[in-house]
Short mmCIF file of C-alpha atoms and ligand atoms in Angstrom, two decimals:
data_model
loop_
_atom_site.label_atom_id
_atom_site.label_comp_id
_atom_site.label_asym_id
_atom_site.label_seq_id
_atom_site.Cartn_x
_atom_site.Cartn_y
_atom_site.Cartn_z
CA MET Q 1 -31.53 -58.20 -73.37
CA ASP Q 2 -31.87 -62.14 -73.95
CA LEU Q 3 -34.37 -63.41 -71.49
CA GLY Q 4 -33.23 -66.31 -71.70
CA LEU Q 5 -36.23 -68.63 -72.53
CA LYS Q 6 -35.03 -70.47 -75.51
CA SER Q 7 -35.10 -74.37 -75.51
CA LYS Q 8 -37.15 -73.26 -72.11
CA ARG Q 9 -41.29 -74.95 -72.32
CA ALA Q 10 -44.48 -73.06 -71.14
CA LEU Q 11 -47.89 -73.97 -70.90
CA VAL Q 12 -50.18 -71.65 -71.51
CA CYS Q 13 -53.61 -71.53 -70.74
CA GLY Q 14 -56.75 -69.94 -72.36
CA ALA Q 15 -54.62 -69.57 -75.10
CA SER Q 16 -57.19 -69.49 -78.05
CA LYS Q 17 -57.04 -65.49 -78.20
CA GLY Q 18 -57.42 -62.71 -76.25
CA LEU Q 19 -54.50 -62.15 -73.33
CA GLY Q 20 -53.76 -65.81 -73.24
CA PHE Q 21 -52.72 -66.19 -76.98
CA ALA Q 22 -50.85 -62.46 -76.87
CA VAL Q 23 -48.09 -64.04 -73.98
CA ALA Q 24 -48.16 -67.66 -75.68
CA LYS Q 25 -47.07 -65.13 -78.94
CA SER Q 26 -44.96 -62.80 -76.75
CA LEU Q 27 -43.06 -66.17 -75.35
CA ALA Q 28 -42.34 -67.86 -78.84
CA ALA Q 29 -41.13 -64.34 -80.33
CA GLU Q 30 -38.45 -65.58 -77.67
CA GLY Q 31 -37.89 -68.52 -78.92
CA CYS Q 32 -39.42 -70.50 -76.28
CA ASN Q 33 -41.61 -73.82 -76.72
CA LEU Q 34 -45.23 -74.05 -76.20
CA ILE Q 35 -47.87 -76.05 -75.04
CA ILE Q 36 -50.74 -74.42 -75.31
CA CYS Q 37 -54.97 -74.83 -74.43
CA SER Q 38 -58.81 -74.19 -74.38
CA ARG Q 39 -61.85 -75.32 -75.08
CA SER Q 40 -62.26 -75.23 -78.91
CA ALA Q 41 -60.03 -78.27 -80.65
CA ASP Q 42 -60.17 -75.47 -84.00
CA ASP Q 43 -59.47 -72.84 -82.38
CA ILE Q 44 -56.44 -74.24 -80.51
CA GLN Q 45 -54.99 -76.20 -83.40
CA ARG Q 46 -55.51 -72.38 -85.93
CA ALA Q 47 -53.70 -70.45 -83.01
CA ALA Q 48 -50.93 -73.15 -82.51
CA SER Q 49 -50.08 -73.17 -86.62
CA THR Q 50 -49.63 -69.41 -86.83
CA LEU Q 51 -47.68 -69.34 -83.49
CA LYS Q 52 -45.29 -72.23 -85.47
CA ALA Q 53 -45.72 -70.61 -88.94
CA GLU Q 54 -44.84 -66.78 -87.41
CA TYR Q 55 -41.50 -68.21 -84.59
CA GLY Q 56 -40.62 -71.49 -85.77
CA VAL Q 57 -41.06 -73.14 -82.57
CA HIS Q 58 -42.25 -75.97 -81.48
CA VAL Q 59 -45.56 -75.74 -79.93
CA GLU Q 60 -48.40 -78.30 -79.09
CA GLY Q 61 -51.85 -78.14 -79.52
CA LEU Q 62 -54.66 -79.18 -76.63
CA THR Q 63 -57.98 -79.16 -76.23
CA CYS Q 64 -59.21 -78.04 -72.63
CA ASP Q 65 -61.96 -76.86 -70.35
CA LEU Q 66 -60.51 -75.64 -67.21
CA SER Q 67 -63.70 -75.86 -65.52
CA ASP Q 68 -63.41 -79.57 -66.01
CA ALA Q 69 -60.81 -81.04 -62.99
CA LYS Q 70 -61.41 -84.78 -65.31
CA ASP Q 71 -60.72 -82.47 -68.48
CA ARG Q 72 -57.86 -80.79 -66.70
CA GLU Q 73 -56.30 -84.26 -65.28
CA ALA Q 74 -55.75 -85.32 -69.00
CA LEU Q 75 -54.39 -82.28 -70.06
CA ILE Q 76 -51.06 -82.86 -66.91
CA GLN Q 77 -51.30 -86.14 -68.31
CA GLU Q 78 -51.27 -85.09 -71.89
CA SER Q 79 -48.29 -82.21 -71.10
CA LYS Q 80 -46.46 -84.96 -69.52
CA MET Q 81 -45.96 -86.90 -72.91
CA ILE Q 82 -44.56 -83.07 -74.75
CA GLY Q 83 -41.82 -82.57 -71.54
CA HIS Q 84 -40.53 -81.04 -69.18
CA VAL Q 85 -42.62 -77.99 -68.55
CA ASP Q 86 -40.23 -74.75 -66.87
CA ILE Q 87 -42.77 -71.40 -66.78
CA LEU Q 88 -46.74 -72.09 -66.28
CA VAL Q 89 -49.42 -69.29 -66.70
CA ASN Q 90 -52.37 -70.37 -65.05
CA ASN Q 91 -55.34 -68.02 -67.69
CA ALA Q 92 -59.24 -68.89 -68.49
CA GLY Q 93 -61.94 -67.35 -69.64
CA GLY Q 94 -63.86 -64.88 -66.91
CA PRO Q 95 -67.01 -65.65 -65.59
CA THR Q 96 -70.75 -64.42 -66.64
CA PRO Q 97 -71.41 -61.04 -65.10
CA SER Q 98 -73.39 -61.52 -61.74
CA SER Q 99 -73.75 -59.07 -58.32
CA ALA Q 100 -73.09 -60.14 -55.13
CA SER Q 101 -76.39 -60.56 -54.01
CA SER Q 102 -77.65 -62.22 -56.96
CA THR Q 103 -74.82 -65.08 -58.13
CA SER Q 104 -76.37 -68.00 -58.00
CA ALA Q 105 -75.00 -71.48 -56.37
CA GLU Q 106 -74.12 -72.86 -59.12
CA GLU Q 107 -72.81 -70.25 -60.32
CA TRP Q 108 -69.98 -69.74 -58.07
CA THR Q 109 -69.06 -73.29 -58.16
CA LYS Q 110 -68.75 -73.31 -61.93
CA GLY Q 111 -66.02 -69.84 -61.24
CA PHE Q 112 -64.62 -71.86 -58.10
CA SER Q 113 -63.71 -74.53 -60.40
CA GLN Q 114 -63.40 -72.30 -63.66
CA LEU Q 115 -61.04 -70.29 -61.81
CA PHE Q 116 -59.41 -71.46 -57.97
CA LEU Q 117 -59.63 -74.94 -58.82
CA SER Q 118 -57.87 -74.70 -62.24
CA THR Q 119 -55.32 -72.81 -61.50
CA VAL Q 120 -54.94 -74.49 -57.83
CA GLN Q 121 -54.04 -78.06 -59.90
CA LEU Q 122 -51.71 -77.12 -61.79
CA SER Q 123 -49.94 -75.28 -60.18
CA GLN Q 124 -49.35 -77.76 -57.97
CA HIS Q 125 -48.96 -80.45 -60.19
CA PHE Q 126 -46.68 -78.31 -62.30
CA MET Q 127 -44.31 -76.91 -59.24
CA ARG Q 128 -43.14 -80.65 -58.38
CA GLU Q 129 -41.95 -80.99 -62.15
CA MET Q 130 -40.53 -77.88 -61.31
CA GLN Q 131 -38.58 -78.65 -58.64
CA SER Q 132 -37.29 -81.21 -59.60
CA SER Q 133 -34.92 -79.13 -62.28
CA LYS Q 134 -34.73 -75.74 -60.17
CA PHE Q 135 -36.14 -73.23 -62.19
CA GLY Q 136 -39.99 -72.72 -62.87
CA ARG Q 137 -42.09 -69.95 -62.84
CA ILE Q 138 -46.04 -70.03 -62.27
CA LEU Q 139 -47.39 -66.96 -63.19
CA THR Q 140 -51.44 -66.34 -63.35
CA ILE Q 141 -53.37 -63.31 -64.56
CA THR Q 142 -56.43 -62.38 -62.47
CA SER Q 143 -57.75 -58.95 -62.57
CA ILE Q 144 -57.58 -55.45 -60.99
CA SER Q 145 -60.76 -56.46 -58.78
CA VAL Q 146 -57.89 -57.61 -56.34
CA VAL Q 147 -57.45 -54.44 -55.42
CA GLU Q 148 -60.57 -52.45 -56.31
CA PRO Q 149 -63.34 -54.89 -56.67
CA ILE Q 150 -65.57 -54.32 -60.11
CA GLU Q 151 -69.25 -53.67 -60.30
CA ASN Q 152 -70.75 -56.99 -60.99
CA LEU Q 153 -68.32 -58.87 -61.87
CA ALA Q 154 -68.71 -60.76 -58.18
CA VAL Q 155 -67.72 -64.16 -59.11
CA SER Q 156 -64.75 -62.58 -60.96
CA THR Q 157 -63.60 -60.46 -57.80
CA ALA Q 158 -64.07 -62.95 -54.89
CA MET Q 159 -61.80 -65.92 -57.34
CA ARG Q 160 -59.49 -63.28 -58.42
CA ALA Q 161 -58.82 -62.52 -54.30
CA ALA Q 162 -58.93 -66.21 -53.46
CA ILE Q 163 -55.61 -67.32 -56.11
CA THR Q 164 -53.85 -64.48 -54.35
CA GLY Q 165 -53.81 -65.64 -51.07
CA PHE Q 166 -53.23 -68.99 -52.80
CA HIS Q 167 -49.99 -67.68 -54.53
CA LYS Q 168 -48.41 -65.80 -51.75
CA THR Q 169 -48.24 -68.88 -49.38
CA LEU Q 170 -46.89 -70.83 -52.76
CA ALA Q 171 -44.76 -68.45 -53.48
CA THR Q 172 -43.10 -68.53 -49.79
CA GLU Q 173 -43.28 -72.84 -49.75
CA VAL Q 174 -41.19 -72.35 -53.84
CA ALA Q 175 -38.84 -69.90 -52.77
CA SER Q 176 -35.65 -71.73 -52.37
CA SER Q 177 -36.33 -74.01 -54.74
CA ASP Q 178 -35.80 -71.08 -57.38
CA ILE Q 179 -39.79 -70.76 -58.70
CA THR Q 180 -41.14 -68.10 -58.14
CA VAL Q 181 -44.76 -67.30 -58.53
CA ASN Q 182 -46.26 -63.80 -59.22
CA THR Q 183 -49.82 -63.03 -60.56
CA VAL Q 184 -50.45 -60.30 -63.54
CA MET Q 185 -53.57 -57.95 -62.90
CA PRO Q 186 -55.04 -55.97 -66.09
CA GLY Q 187 -57.12 -53.22 -66.11
CA ILE Q 188 -58.74 -53.28 -68.98
CA ILE Q 189 -56.98 -54.35 -72.51
CA HIS Q 190 -59.06 -54.75 -75.61
CA THR Q 191 -59.88 -58.28 -76.04
CA ASP Q 192 -63.53 -59.88 -76.58
CA ARG Q 193 -63.87 -59.94 -73.05
CA ILE Q 194 -63.91 -56.26 -73.02
CA ASP Q 195 -66.35 -56.42 -76.30
CA PHE Q 196 -68.36 -58.80 -74.70
CA LEU Q 197 -68.85 -56.96 -71.24
CA ARG Q 198 -69.52 -53.48 -73.00
CA GLY Q 199 -71.85 -54.93 -75.35
CA GLU Q 200 -73.96 -55.97 -71.88
CA LYS Q 201 -73.57 -52.84 -70.45
CA ALA Q 202 -74.79 -51.31 -73.91
CA LYS Q 203 -77.93 -53.30 -74.08
CA LYS Q 204 -78.67 -52.67 -70.20
CA LEU Q 205 -78.08 -48.69 -70.79
CA GLY Q 206 -79.92 -48.51 -74.19
CA THR Q 207 -76.82 -47.48 -75.59
CA THR Q 208 -73.96 -48.90 -77.92
CA LEU Q 209 -70.94 -50.82 -77.83
CA GLU Q 210 -69.00 -48.17 -79.27
CA ILE Q 211 -70.21 -45.67 -76.78
CA GLU Q 212 -69.58 -47.58 -73.87
CA LEU Q 213 -66.53 -48.74 -75.51
CA LYS Q 214 -65.18 -44.96 -75.47
CA LYS Q 215 -66.53 -44.14 -71.72
CA THR Q 216 -64.23 -47.04 -71.28
CA ALA Q 217 -61.20 -45.98 -72.33
CA VAL Q 218 -61.90 -42.03 -71.41
CA ALA Q 219 -61.61 -43.41 -67.51
CA VAL Q 220 -58.29 -44.44 -67.61
CA PRO Q 221 -55.92 -41.81 -67.37
CA MET Q 222 -53.33 -43.16 -69.98
CA GLN Q 223 -57.18 -42.03 -72.04
CA ARG Q 224 -57.12 -45.62 -73.71
CA MET Q 225 -57.72 -49.28 -72.85
CA GLY Q 226 -54.26 -51.78 -73.14
CA ARG Q 227 -52.84 -53.61 -75.96
CA PRO Q 228 -52.57 -57.14 -74.98
CA GLU Q 229 -49.33 -57.96 -75.88
CA GLU Q 230 -48.58 -54.68 -74.05
CA LEU Q 231 -49.67 -57.25 -70.84
CA ALA Q 232 -48.02 -59.96 -72.42
CA ASP Q 233 -44.59 -59.02 -73.15
CA PHE Q 234 -44.44 -57.80 -68.89
CA VAL Q 235 -45.61 -61.27 -68.33
CA CYS Q 236 -42.65 -63.24 -70.36
CA PHE Q 237 -40.25 -60.68 -68.94
CA LEU Q 238 -41.77 -62.10 -65.39
CA ALA Q 239 -41.65 -65.89 -67.54
CA SER Q 240 -37.92 -65.06 -68.43
CA GLU Q 241 -34.55 -65.82 -66.16
CA LYS Q 242 -33.92 -62.03 -65.59
CA ALA Q 243 -36.38 -61.79 -63.64
CA SER Q 244 -35.58 -64.52 -60.72
CA TYR Q 245 -35.65 -62.68 -57.94
CA ILE Q 246 -39.51 -61.58 -58.01
CA THR Q 247 -41.90 -63.47 -55.92
CA GLY Q 248 -44.99 -64.01 -53.98
CA GLN Q 249 -46.19 -60.16 -55.94
CA ASN Q 250 -48.77 -59.00 -57.51
CA PHE Q 251 -48.80 -56.55 -60.59
CA CYS Q 252 -50.97 -54.43 -62.45
CA VAL Q 253 -50.89 -53.64 -66.24
CA ASP Q 254 -53.61 -50.93 -66.10
CA GLY Q 255 -52.64 -47.44 -68.05
CA GLY Q 256 -52.84 -45.75 -64.16
CA LEU Q 257 -56.80 -47.06 -63.72
CA ARG Q 258 -56.07 -48.34 -59.60
CA ARG Q 259 -56.46 -45.26 -58.27
CA SER Q 260 -55.16 -47.08 -55.09
CA TRP Q 261 -51.24 -47.40 -54.09
P1 NAD S 301 -61.66 -63.71 -73.63
O1 NAD S 301 -62.25 -63.94 -73.66
O2 NAD S 301 -60.47 -62.84 -75.05
O3 NAD S 301 -60.29 -64.83 -73.80
C1 NAD S 301 -60.48 -66.27 -73.19
C2 NAD S 301 -59.52 -67.38 -73.02
O4 NAD S 301 -59.64 -68.31 -72.72
C3 NAD S 301 -59.82 -67.63 -75.14
O5 NAD S 301 -58.54 -68.23 -75.17
C4 NAD S 301 -60.79 -68.71 -74.90
O6 NAD S 301 -60.97 -70.24 -75.22
C5 NAD S 301 -60.31 -69.35 -73.12
N1 NAD S 301 -61.09 -69.84 -72.09
C6 NAD S 301 -62.20 -69.37 -71.91
N2 NAD S 301 -63.46 -70.34 -70.95
C7 NAD S 301 -62.40 -71.27 -71.27
C8 NAD S 301 -62.29 -72.50 -70.00
N3 NAD S 301 -62.93 -72.77 -69.20
N4 NAD S 301 -61.47 -73.18 -70.21
C9 NAD S 301 -60.43 -73.32 -71.58
N5 NAD S 301 -60.16 -72.08 -71.90
C10 NAD S 301 -61.33 -71.47 -71.66
O7 NAD S 301 -60.75 -63.41 -72.67
P2 NAD S 301 -59.31 -62.42 -71.98
O8 NAD S 301 -59.80 -60.84 -71.91
O9 NAD S 301 -58.41 -62.56 -73.01
O10 NAD S 301 -59.34 -62.81 -70.40
C11 NAD S 301 -58.80 -63.47 -70.07
C12 NAD S 301 -58.67 -63.22 -68.09
O11 NAD S 301 -58.27 -62.12 -68.00
C13 NAD S 301 -60.36 -64.41 -67.61
O12 NAD S 301 -60.33 -64.31 -66.77
C14 NAD S 301 -60.47 -62.03 -68.26
O13 NAD S 301 -61.93 -62.10 -67.09
C15 NAD S 301 -58.97 -62.14 -67.02
N6 NAD S 301 -59.57 -60.43 -67.00
C16 NAD S 301 -59.16 -59.84 -68.71
C17 NAD S 301 -59.21 -58.12 -68.35
C18 NAD S 301 -59.14 -57.92 -69.99
O14 NAD S 301 -58.84 -56.57 -69.46
N7 NAD S 301 -59.09 -58.07 -70.47
C19 NAD S 301 -59.36 -57.52 -67.24
C20 NAD S 301 -59.34 -58.22 -65.93
C21 NAD S 301 -59.45 -59.99 -66.18
#
């Protein structure tokens, strides 16, 4: 199937590793040109070089801390100089684990800026660009916590719900311009983030990372964690011309982990 992504350009955020990098890779494999960003200049340049060498597409690596409004504005300005963005993939690092009752005002503020405001600012800007070309895809990686809140991830859970509400409203507003807006909710996809969270849990429980990863895997009906490319290929499909009539939706990629329907 030709996904129609050749010569399109995507901006993929939080893309030096993990799910963002996997999405960038999947898009590059379809011939899509890329702008990728993350906080560390070295890491994002390394990721950009890998993608260019492997797929021969045009890739620009930009440095941006998505929790910082000035950095986000600089990302927008630098992207404008590179060229038109057809596809936006909102994705940033997950916040520090904390309970709803103990999270400090600083942690709420940082999570709000990094996850919610970054998604709003970038979506609003690139949506306008997309309206001029009558094609656009806005995709945001959230979490299964939107439908089943996760213990001790209060900031993440609250912000993903807010993003979902924003996107549902935006999807309706831009649908007549042939811009689609969807979110993808990972269950447990094995990345550094999962190793970090399970490592913290192991410290708390006095177990080991291996034990916590095993417990995590067997709790999934498929009896394993997902691979980043299993989520990325789905995001790539939603970004494609083939997904032109799918908008305002939230999709779990979770090996059956979500128990509700
Ligand atoms: P990861 O930690 O493996 O990778 C995060 C990426 O985002 C890295 O490239 C990192 O450099 C970048 N990043 C982090 N903070 C940033 C910031 N402030 N500005 C710019 N870039 C930043 O994480 P991941 O597993 O790829 O997860 C991506 C997102 O999906 C996170 O928000 C995470 O909470 C969420 N999520 C992941 C899972 C999962 O199973 N992996 C499940 C639910 C939700």
